[in-house]
mmCIF file of C-alpha atoms and ligand atoms in Angstrom:
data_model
loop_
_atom_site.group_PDB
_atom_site.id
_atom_site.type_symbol
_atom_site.label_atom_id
_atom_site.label_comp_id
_atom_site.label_asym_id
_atom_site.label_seq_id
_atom_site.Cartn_x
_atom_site.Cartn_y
_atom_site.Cartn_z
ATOM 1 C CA UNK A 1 -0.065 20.849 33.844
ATOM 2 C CA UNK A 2 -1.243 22.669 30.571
ATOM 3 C CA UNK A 3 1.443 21.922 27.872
ATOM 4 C CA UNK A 4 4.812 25.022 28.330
ATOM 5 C CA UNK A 5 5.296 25.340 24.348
ATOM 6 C CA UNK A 6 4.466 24.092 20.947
ATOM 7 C CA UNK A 7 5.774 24.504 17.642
ATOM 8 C CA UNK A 8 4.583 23.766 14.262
ATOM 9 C CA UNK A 9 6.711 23.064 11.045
ATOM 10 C CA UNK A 10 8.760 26.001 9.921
ATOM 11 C CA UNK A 11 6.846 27.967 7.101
ATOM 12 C CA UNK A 12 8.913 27.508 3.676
ATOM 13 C CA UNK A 13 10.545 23.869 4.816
ATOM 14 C CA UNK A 14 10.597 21.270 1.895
ATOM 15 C CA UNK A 15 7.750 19.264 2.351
ATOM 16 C CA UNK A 16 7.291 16.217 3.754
ATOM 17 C CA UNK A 17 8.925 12.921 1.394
ATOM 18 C CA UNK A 18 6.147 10.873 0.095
ATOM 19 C CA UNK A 19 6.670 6.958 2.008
ATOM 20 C CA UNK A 20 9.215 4.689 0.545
ATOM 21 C CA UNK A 21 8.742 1.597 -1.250
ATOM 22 C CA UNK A 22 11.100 -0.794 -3.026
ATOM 23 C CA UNK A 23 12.220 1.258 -6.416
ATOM 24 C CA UNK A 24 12.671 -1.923 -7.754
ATOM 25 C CA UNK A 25 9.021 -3.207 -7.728
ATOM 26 C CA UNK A 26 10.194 -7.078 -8.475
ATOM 27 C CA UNK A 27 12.881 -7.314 -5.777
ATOM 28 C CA UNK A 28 10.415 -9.094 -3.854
ATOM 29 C CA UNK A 29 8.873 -10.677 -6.844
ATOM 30 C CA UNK A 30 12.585 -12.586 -7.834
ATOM 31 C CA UNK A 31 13.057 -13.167 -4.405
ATOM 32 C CA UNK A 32 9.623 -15.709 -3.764
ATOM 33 C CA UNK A 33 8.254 -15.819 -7.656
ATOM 34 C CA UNK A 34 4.754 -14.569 -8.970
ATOM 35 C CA UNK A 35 2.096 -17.307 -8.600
ATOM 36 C CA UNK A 36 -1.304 -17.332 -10.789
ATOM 37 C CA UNK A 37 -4.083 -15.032 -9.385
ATOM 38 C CA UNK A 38 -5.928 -17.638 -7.912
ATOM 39 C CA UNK A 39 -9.900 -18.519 -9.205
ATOM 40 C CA UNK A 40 -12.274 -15.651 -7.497
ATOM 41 C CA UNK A 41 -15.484 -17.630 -7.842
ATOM 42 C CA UNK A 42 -18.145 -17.990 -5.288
ATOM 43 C CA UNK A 43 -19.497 -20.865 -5.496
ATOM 44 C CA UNK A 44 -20.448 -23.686 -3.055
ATOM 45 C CA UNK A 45 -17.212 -25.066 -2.137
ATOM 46 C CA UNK A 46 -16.049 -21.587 -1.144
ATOM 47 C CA UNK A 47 -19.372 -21.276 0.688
ATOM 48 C CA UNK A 48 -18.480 -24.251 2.915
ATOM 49 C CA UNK A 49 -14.834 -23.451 3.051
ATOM 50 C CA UNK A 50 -15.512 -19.867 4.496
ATOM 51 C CA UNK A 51 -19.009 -20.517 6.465
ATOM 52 C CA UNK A 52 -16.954 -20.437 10.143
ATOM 53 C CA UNK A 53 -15.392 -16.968 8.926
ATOM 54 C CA UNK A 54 -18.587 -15.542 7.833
ATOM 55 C CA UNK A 55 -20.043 -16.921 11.774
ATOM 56 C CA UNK A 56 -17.395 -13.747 12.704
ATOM 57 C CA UNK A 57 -18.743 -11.277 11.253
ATOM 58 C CA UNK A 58 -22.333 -12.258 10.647
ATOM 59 C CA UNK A 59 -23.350 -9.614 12.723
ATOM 60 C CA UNK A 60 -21.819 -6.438 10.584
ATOM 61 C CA UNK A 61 -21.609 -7.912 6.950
ATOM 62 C CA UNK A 62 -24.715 -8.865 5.024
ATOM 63 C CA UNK A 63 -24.900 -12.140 4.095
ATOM 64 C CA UNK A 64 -25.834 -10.305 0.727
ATOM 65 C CA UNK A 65 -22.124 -8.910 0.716
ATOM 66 C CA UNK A 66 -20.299 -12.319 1.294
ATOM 67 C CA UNK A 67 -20.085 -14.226 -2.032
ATOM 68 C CA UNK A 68 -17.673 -11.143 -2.715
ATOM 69 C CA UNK A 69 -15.697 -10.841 0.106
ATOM 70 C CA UNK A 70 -15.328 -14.893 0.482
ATOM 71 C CA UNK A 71 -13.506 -15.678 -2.821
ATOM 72 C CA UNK A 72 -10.732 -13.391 -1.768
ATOM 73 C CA UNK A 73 -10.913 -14.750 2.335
ATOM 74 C CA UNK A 74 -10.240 -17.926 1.093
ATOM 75 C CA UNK A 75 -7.636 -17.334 -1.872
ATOM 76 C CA UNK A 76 -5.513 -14.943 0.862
ATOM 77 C CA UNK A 77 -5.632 -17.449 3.306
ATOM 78 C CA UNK A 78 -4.505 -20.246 0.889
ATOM 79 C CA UNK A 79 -2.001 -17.918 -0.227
ATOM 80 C CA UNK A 80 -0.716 -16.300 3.261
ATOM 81 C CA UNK A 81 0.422 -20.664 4.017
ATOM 82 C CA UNK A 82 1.986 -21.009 0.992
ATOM 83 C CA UNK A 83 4.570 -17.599 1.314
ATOM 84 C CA UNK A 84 4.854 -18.475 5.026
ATOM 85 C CA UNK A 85 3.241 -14.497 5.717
ATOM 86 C CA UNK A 86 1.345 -13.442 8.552
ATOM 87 C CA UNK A 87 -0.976 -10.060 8.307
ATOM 88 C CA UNK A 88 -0.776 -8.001 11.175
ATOM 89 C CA UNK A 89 -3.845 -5.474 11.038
ATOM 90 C CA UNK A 90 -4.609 -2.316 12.960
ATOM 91 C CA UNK A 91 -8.190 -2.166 14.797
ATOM 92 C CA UNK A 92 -9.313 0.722 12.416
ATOM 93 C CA UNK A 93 -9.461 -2.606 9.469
ATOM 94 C CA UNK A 94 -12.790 -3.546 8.026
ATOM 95 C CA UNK A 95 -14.257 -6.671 9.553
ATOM 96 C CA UNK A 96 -13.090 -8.703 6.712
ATOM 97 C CA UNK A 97 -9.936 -7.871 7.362
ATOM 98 C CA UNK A 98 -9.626 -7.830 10.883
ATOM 99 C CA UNK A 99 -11.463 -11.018 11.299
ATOM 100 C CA UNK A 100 -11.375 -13.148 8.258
ATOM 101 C CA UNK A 101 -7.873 -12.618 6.896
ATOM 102 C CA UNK A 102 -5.641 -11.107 9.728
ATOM 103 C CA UNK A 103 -3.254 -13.436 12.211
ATOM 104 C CA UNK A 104 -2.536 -10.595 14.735
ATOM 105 C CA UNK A 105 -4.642 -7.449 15.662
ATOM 106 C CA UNK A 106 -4.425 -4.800 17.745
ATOM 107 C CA UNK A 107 -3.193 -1.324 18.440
ATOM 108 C CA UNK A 108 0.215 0.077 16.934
ATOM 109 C CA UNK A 109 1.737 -1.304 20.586
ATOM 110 C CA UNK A 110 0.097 -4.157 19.764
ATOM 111 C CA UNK A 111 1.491 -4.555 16.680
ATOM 112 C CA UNK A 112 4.704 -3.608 17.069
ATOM 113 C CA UNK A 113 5.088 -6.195 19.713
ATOM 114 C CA UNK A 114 4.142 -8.847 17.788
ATOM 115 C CA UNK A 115 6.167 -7.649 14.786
ATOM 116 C CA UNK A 116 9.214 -8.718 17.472
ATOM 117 C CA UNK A 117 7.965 -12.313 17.632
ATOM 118 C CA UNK A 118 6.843 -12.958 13.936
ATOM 119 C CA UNK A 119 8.568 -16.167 12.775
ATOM 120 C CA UNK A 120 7.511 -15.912 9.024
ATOM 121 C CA UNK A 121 9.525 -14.739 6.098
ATOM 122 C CA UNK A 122 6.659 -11.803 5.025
ATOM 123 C CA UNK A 123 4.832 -9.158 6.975
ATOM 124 C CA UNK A 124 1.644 -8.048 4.853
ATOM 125 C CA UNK A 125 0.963 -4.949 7.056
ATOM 126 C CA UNK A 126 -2.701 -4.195 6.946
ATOM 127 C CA UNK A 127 -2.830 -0.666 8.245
ATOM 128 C CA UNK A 128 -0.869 2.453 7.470
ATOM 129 C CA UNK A 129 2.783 3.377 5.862
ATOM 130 C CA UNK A 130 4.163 4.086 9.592
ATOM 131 C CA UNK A 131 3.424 0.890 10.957
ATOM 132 C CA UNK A 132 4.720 -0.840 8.069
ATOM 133 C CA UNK A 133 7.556 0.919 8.538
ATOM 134 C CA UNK A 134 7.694 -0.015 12.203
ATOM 135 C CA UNK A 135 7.490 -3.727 11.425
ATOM 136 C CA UNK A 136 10.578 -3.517 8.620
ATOM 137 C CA UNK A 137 12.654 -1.349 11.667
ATOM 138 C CA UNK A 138 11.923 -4.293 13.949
ATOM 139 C CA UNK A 139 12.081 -7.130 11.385
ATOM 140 C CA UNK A 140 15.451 -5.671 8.298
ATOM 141 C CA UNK A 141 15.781 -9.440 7.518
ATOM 142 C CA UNK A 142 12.083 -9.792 7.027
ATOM 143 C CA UNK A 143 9.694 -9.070 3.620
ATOM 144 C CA UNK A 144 7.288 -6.539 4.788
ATOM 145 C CA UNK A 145 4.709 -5.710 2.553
ATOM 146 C CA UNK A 146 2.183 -2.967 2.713
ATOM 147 C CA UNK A 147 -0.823 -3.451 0.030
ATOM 148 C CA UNK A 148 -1.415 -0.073 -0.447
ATOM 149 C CA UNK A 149 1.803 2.454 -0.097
ATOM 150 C CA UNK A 150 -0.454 5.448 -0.627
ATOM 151 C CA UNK A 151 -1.603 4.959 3.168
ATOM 152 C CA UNK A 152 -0.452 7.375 4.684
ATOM 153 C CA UNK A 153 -1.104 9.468 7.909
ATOM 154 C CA UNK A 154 -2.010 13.477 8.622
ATOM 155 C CA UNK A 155 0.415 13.011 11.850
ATOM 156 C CA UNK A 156 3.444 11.063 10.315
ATOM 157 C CA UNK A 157 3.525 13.647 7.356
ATOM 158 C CA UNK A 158 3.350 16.873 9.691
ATOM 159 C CA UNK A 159 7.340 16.710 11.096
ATOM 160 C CA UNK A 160 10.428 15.414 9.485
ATOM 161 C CA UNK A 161 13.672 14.384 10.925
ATOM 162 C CA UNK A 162 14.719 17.885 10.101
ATOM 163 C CA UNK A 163 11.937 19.238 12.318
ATOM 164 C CA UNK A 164 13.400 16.845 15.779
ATOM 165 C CA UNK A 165 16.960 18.874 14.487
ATOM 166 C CA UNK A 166 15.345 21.835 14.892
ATOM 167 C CA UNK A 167 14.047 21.364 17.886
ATOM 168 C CA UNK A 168 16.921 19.284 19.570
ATOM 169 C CA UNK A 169 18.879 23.009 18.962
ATOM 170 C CA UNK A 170 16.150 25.082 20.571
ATOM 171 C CA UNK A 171 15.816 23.211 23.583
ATOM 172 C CA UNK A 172 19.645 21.453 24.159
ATOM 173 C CA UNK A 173 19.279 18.651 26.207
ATOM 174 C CA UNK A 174 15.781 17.902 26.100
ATOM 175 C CA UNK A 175 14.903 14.685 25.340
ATOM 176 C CA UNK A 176 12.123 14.026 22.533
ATOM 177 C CA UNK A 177 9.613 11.216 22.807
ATOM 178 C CA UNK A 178 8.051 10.637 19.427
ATOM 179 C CA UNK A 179 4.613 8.778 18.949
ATOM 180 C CA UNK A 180 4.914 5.901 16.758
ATOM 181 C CA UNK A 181 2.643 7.702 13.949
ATOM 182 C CA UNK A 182 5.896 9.112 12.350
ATOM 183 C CA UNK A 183 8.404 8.339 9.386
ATOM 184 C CA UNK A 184 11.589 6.295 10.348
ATOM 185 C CA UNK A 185 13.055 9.212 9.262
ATOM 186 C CA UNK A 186 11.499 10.687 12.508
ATOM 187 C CA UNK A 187 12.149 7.602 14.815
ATOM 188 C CA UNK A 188 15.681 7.791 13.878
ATOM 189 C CA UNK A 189 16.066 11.513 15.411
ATOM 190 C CA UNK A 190 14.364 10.715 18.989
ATOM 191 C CA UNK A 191 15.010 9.009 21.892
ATOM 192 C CA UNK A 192 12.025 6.919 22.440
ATOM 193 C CA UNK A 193 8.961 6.298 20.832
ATOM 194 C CA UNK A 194 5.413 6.047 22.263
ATOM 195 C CA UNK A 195 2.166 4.833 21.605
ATOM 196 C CA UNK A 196 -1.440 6.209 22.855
ATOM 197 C CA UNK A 197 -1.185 3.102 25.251
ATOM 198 C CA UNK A 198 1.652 4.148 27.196
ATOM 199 C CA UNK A 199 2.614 7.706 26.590
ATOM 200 C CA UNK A 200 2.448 9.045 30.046
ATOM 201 C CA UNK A 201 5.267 6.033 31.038
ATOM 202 C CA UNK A 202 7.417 6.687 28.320
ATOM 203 C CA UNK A 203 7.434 10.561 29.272
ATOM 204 C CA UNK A 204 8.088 9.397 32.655
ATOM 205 C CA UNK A 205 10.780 6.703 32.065
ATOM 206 C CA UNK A 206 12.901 9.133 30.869
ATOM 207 C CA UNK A 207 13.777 10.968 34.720
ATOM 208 C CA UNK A 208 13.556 14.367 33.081
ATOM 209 C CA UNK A 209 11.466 17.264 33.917
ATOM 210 C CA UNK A 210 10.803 18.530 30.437
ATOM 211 C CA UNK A 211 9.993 16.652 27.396
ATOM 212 C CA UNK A 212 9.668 17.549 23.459
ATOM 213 C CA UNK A 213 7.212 14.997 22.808
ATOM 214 C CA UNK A 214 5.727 15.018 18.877
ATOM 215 C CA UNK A 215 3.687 14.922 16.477
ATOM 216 C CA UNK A 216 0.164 14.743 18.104
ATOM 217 C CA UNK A 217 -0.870 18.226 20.284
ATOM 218 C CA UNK A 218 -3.917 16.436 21.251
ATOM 219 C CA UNK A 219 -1.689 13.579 22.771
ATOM 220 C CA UNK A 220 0.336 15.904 23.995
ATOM 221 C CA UNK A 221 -1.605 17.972 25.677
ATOM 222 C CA UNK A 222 -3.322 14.530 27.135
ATOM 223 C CA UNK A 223 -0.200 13.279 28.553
ATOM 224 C CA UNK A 224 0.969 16.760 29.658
ATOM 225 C CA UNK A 225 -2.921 16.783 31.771
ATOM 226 C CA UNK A 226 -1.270 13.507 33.454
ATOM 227 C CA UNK A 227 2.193 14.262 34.261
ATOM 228 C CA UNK A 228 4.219 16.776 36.547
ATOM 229 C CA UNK A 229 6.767 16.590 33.865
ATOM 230 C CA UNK A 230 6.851 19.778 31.521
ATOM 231 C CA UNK A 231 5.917 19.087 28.107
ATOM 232 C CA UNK A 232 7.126 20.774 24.983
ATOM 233 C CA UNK A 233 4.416 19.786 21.878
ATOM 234 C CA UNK A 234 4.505 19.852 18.068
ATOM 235 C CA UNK A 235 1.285 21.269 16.326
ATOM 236 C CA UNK A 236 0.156 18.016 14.487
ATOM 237 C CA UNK A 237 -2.988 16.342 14.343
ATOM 238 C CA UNK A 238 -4.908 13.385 13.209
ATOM 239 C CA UNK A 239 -7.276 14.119 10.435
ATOM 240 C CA UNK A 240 -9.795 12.023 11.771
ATOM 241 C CA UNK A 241 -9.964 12.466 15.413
ATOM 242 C CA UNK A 242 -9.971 16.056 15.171
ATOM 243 C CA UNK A 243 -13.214 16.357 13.423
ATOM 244 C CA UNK A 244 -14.877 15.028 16.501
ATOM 245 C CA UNK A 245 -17.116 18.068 18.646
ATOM 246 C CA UNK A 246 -17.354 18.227 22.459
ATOM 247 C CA UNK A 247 -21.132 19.741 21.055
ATOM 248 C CA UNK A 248 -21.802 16.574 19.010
ATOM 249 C CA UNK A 249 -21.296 14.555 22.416
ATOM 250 C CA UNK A 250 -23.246 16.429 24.469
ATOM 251 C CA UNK A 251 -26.235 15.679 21.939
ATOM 252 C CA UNK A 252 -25.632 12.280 22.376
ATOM 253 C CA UNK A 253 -25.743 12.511 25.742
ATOM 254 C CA UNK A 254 -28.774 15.132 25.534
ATOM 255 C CA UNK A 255 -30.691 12.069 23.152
ATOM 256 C CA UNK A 256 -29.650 9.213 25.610
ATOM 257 C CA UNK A 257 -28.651 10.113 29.443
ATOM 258 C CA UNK A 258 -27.387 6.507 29.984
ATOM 259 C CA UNK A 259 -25.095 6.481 26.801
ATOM 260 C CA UNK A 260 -21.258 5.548 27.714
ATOM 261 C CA UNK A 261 -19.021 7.909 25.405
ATOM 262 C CA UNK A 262 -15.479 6.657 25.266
ATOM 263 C CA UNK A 263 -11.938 8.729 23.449
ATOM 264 C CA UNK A 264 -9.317 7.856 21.601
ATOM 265 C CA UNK A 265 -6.496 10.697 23.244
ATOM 266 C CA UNK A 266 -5.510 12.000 19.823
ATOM 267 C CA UNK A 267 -9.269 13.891 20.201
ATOM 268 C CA UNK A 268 -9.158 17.503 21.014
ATOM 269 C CA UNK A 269 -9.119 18.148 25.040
ATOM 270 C CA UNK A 270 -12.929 19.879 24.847
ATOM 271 C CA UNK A 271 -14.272 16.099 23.346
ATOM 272 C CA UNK A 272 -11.846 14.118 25.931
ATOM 273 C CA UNK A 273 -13.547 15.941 29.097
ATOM 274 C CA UNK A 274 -17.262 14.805 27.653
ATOM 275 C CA UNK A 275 -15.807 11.245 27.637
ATOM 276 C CA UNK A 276 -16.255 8.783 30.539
ATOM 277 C CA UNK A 277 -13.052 6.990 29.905
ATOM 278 C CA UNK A 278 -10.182 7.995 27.322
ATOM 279 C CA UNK A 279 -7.873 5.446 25.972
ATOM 280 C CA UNK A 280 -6.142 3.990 23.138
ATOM 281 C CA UNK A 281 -7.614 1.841 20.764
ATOM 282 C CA UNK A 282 -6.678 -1.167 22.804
ATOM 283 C CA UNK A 283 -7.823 0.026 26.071
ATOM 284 C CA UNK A 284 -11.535 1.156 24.220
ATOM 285 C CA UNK A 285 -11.809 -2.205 23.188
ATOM 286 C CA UNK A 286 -10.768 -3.882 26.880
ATOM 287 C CA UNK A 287 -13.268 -0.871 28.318
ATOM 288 C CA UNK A 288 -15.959 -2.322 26.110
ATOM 289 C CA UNK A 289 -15.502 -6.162 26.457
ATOM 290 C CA UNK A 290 -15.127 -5.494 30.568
ATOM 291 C CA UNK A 291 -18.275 -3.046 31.115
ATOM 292 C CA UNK A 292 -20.503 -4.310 28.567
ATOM 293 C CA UNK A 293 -22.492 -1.013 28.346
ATOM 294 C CA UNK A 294 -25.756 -0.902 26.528
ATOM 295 C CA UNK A 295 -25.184 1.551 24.293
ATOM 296 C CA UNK A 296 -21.809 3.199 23.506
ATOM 297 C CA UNK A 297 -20.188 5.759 20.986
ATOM 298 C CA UNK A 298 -16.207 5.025 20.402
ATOM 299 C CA UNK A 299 -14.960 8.378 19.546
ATOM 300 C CA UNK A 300 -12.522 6.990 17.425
ATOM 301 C CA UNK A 301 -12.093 5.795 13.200
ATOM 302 C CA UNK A 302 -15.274 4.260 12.608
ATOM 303 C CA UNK A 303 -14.704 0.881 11.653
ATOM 304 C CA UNK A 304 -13.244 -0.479 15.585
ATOM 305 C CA UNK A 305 -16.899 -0.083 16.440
ATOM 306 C CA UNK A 306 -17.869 -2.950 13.583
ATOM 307 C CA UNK A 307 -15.002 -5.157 14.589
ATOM 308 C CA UNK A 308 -16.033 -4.782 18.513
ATOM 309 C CA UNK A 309 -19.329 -5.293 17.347
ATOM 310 C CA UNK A 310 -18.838 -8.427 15.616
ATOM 311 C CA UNK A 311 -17.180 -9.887 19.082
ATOM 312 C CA UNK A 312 -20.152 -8.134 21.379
ATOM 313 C CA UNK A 313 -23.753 -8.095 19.575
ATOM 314 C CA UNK A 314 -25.602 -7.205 22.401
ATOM 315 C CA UNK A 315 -23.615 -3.905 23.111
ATOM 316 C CA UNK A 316 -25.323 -1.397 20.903
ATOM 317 C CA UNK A 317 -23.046 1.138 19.171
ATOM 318 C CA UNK A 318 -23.482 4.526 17.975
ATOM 319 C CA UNK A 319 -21.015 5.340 15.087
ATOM 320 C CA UNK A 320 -20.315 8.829 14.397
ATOM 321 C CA UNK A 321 -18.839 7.726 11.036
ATOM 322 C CA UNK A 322 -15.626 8.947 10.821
ATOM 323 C CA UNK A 323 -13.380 7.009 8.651
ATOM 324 C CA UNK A 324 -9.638 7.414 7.787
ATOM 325 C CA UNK A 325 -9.072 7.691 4.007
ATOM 326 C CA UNK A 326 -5.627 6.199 4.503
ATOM 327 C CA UNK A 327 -6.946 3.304 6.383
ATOM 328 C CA UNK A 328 -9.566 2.926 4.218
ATOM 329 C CA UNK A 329 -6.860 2.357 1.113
ATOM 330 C CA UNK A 330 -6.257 -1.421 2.343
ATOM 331 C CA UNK A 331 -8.655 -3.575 0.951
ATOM 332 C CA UNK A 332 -8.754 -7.654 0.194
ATOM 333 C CA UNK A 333 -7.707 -7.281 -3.355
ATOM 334 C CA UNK A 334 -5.106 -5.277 -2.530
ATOM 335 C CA UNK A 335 -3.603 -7.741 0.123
ATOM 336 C CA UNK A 336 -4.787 -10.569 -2.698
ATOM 337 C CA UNK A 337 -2.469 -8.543 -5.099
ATOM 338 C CA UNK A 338 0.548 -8.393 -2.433
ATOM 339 C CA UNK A 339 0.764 -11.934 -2.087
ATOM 340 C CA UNK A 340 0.613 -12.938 -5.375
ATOM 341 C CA UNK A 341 3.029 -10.332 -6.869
ATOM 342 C CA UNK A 342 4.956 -9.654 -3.575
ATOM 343 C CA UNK A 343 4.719 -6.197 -4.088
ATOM 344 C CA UNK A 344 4.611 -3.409 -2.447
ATOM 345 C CA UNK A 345 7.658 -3.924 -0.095
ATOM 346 C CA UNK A 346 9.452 -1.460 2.467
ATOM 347 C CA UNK A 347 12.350 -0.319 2.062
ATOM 348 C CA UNK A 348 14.385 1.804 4.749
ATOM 349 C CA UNK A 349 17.825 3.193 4.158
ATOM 350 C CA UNK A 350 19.810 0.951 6.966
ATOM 351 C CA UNK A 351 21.342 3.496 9.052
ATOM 352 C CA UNK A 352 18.013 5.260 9.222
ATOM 353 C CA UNK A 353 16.662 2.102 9.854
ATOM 354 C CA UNK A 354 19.228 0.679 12.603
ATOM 355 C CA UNK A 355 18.954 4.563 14.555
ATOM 356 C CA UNK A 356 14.862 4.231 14.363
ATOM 357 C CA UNK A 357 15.473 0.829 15.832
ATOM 358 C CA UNK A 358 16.649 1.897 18.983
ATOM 359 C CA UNK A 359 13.850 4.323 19.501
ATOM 360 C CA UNK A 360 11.166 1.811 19.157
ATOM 361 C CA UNK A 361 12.832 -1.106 20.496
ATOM 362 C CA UNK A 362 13.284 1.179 23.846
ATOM 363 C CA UNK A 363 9.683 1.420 23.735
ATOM 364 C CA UNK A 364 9.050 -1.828 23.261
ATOM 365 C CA UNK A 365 11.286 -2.857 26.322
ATOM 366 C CA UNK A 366 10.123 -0.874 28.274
ATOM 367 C CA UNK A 367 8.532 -2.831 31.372
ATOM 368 C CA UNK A 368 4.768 -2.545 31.121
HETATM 369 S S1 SF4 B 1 -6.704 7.598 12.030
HETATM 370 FE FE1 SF4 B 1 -5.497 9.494 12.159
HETATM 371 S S2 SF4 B 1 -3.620 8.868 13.208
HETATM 372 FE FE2 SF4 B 1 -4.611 6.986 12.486
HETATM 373 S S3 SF4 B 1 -3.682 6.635 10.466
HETATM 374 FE FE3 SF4 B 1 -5.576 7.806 10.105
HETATM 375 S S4 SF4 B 1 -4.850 9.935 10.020
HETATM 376 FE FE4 SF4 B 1 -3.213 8.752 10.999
#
């Protein structure tokens, strides 16, 4: 059923508050102390000590390109022990990241469900603003820490909690199912949130026959293609998965008949009906690991290909590169820099924070 409305954000509206961090940068910092910046030198003890991190990613990073990456695996590692942190770090991570330095991966389900069980005093959150945000909703007593607070997200910034206001007076009654790409601000107004991996359950948990569901049309329009339930959409989009082409497919298809082209659902619905499977970033990667295609293109951010290439080296992939800039902001100085000055650390107003909580915990719940 094709989606019944959609709305965008009212022209004029204030726009959209940059991400909070802590105002006061050393909260954090007086709470666990600075330590030294540890020694970044490669040399041959580092060599040894990171040799069966480098066997994970051998096949995506130069051996050329270790000695620099290594010094920093080693010194975040070290470091990660001694502030009892863990990293959790989205699939769209670099391979460093994702395999040398991270304790959990996955997809923002993923993630959030393991923010639940984390039994350490930090959180670095190695992804974007929103999912930092997600881990300090699900863990107030916890340290989280986001190495780069300029990571943002085209979806989380197109709505506000204003916007869910707005639209909870248009259409009385309706519930509103938010994906988790959105501000707590956001999560507080809603009644459930959502990720790509089980949208079309969470619309259907609720027993209603209509459903606001923001910020993602693409998403929206994908669950509404999957659902009897009426869905009511918001006019965001994701920056990166919208620049894909239905024609840039079909040339991939043209060059290679046998080619496997699998979608991330926030694509638009022209480059989801070229796809032979669409799924969320999690289900790609299970897709991959269970078919083992020859060749594949993951119509998705660009770096999951190199971190499900560094677990599959005989499945070729074909990377239409497109990255996300915010995504791109994390890096292994900047986590380096987290732990050793505990900066820079989420902070949510706590009412905000204990109404968003509901939201995402009812996701979470949620019986798979
Ligand atoms: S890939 Fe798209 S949805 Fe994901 S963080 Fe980047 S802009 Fe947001």
């Amino acid at each position: 059923m094709p989606v019944v409305h959609s709305f965008g954000p009212v022209a004029g509206r204030s726009p959209v508050p940059p991400p909070r961090v802590a105002s006061d940068t050393s909260a954090a910092a007086r709470k666990y102390g600075v330590v030294a910046m540890p020694s970044l030198e490669w040399n041959e003890q580092v060599a040894r000590e990171t040799a069966h991190l480098y066997e994970r990613v051998k096949n995506v990073i130069p051996s050329v390109e270790w000695p620099f990456f290594a010094p920093y695996v080693k010194a975040i590692n070290a470091l990660k022990a001694e502030r009892n942190a863990v990293i959790l770090a989205h699939n769209y991570q670099t391979p460093e990241i994702y395999n040398c330095v991270a304790d959990f991966v996955g997809d923002s389900l993923q993630l959030a469900r393991e923010a639940t069980k984390v039994d350490a005093d930090v959180i670095v959150q190695c992804g974007v603003h929103f999912m930092a945000e997600t881990s300090k909703i699900l863990n107030p007593d916890k340290t989280v820490l986001i190495p780069d607070s300029r990571a943002g997200c085209s979806l989380a910034s197109s709505i506000t909690g204003e916007d869910v206001r707005l639209l909870r007076r248009k259409f009385p009654g309706v519930p509103v199912v938010a994906y988790v790409n959105t501000s707590a601000d956001v999560k507080a107004e809603v009644d459930i949130c959502c990720t790509s991996s089980n949208a079309v359950q969470v619309v259907e948990s609720l027993g209603a026959d209509t459903v606001i569901f923001v910020p993602d049309q693409y998403l929206a329009n994908y669950v509404a293609g999957h659902t009897n339930v009426k869905i009511i959409a918001w006019k965001g989009a994701c920056e990166v998965h919208e620049r894909f082409t239905a024609a840039e497919l079909r040339q991939y298809r043209a060059d290679d008949p046998a080619i496997q082209i699998i979608a991330h659902p926030e694509c638009p619905p022209d480059v989801i009906e070229e796809a032979d499977f669409t799924g969320s970033t999690a289900h790609m990667i299970d897709w991959v690991r269970e078919k083992r295609p020859k060749r594949v293109v993951m119509v998705t951010e660009c770096s999951m290909a190199d971190n499900v290439q560094a677990e599959l080296p005989e499945v070729e992939f074909v990377r239409p590169c497109n990255l996300c800039p915010h995504m791109k902001r994390i890096t292994l100085p900047k986590i380096l820099d987290s732990l050793v000055y505990m900066k820079e650390e989420v902070v949510i107003d706590a009412a905000i924070a204990e109404k968003a909580r509901r939201s995402v915990e009812r996701m979470v719940n949620l019986k798979r």
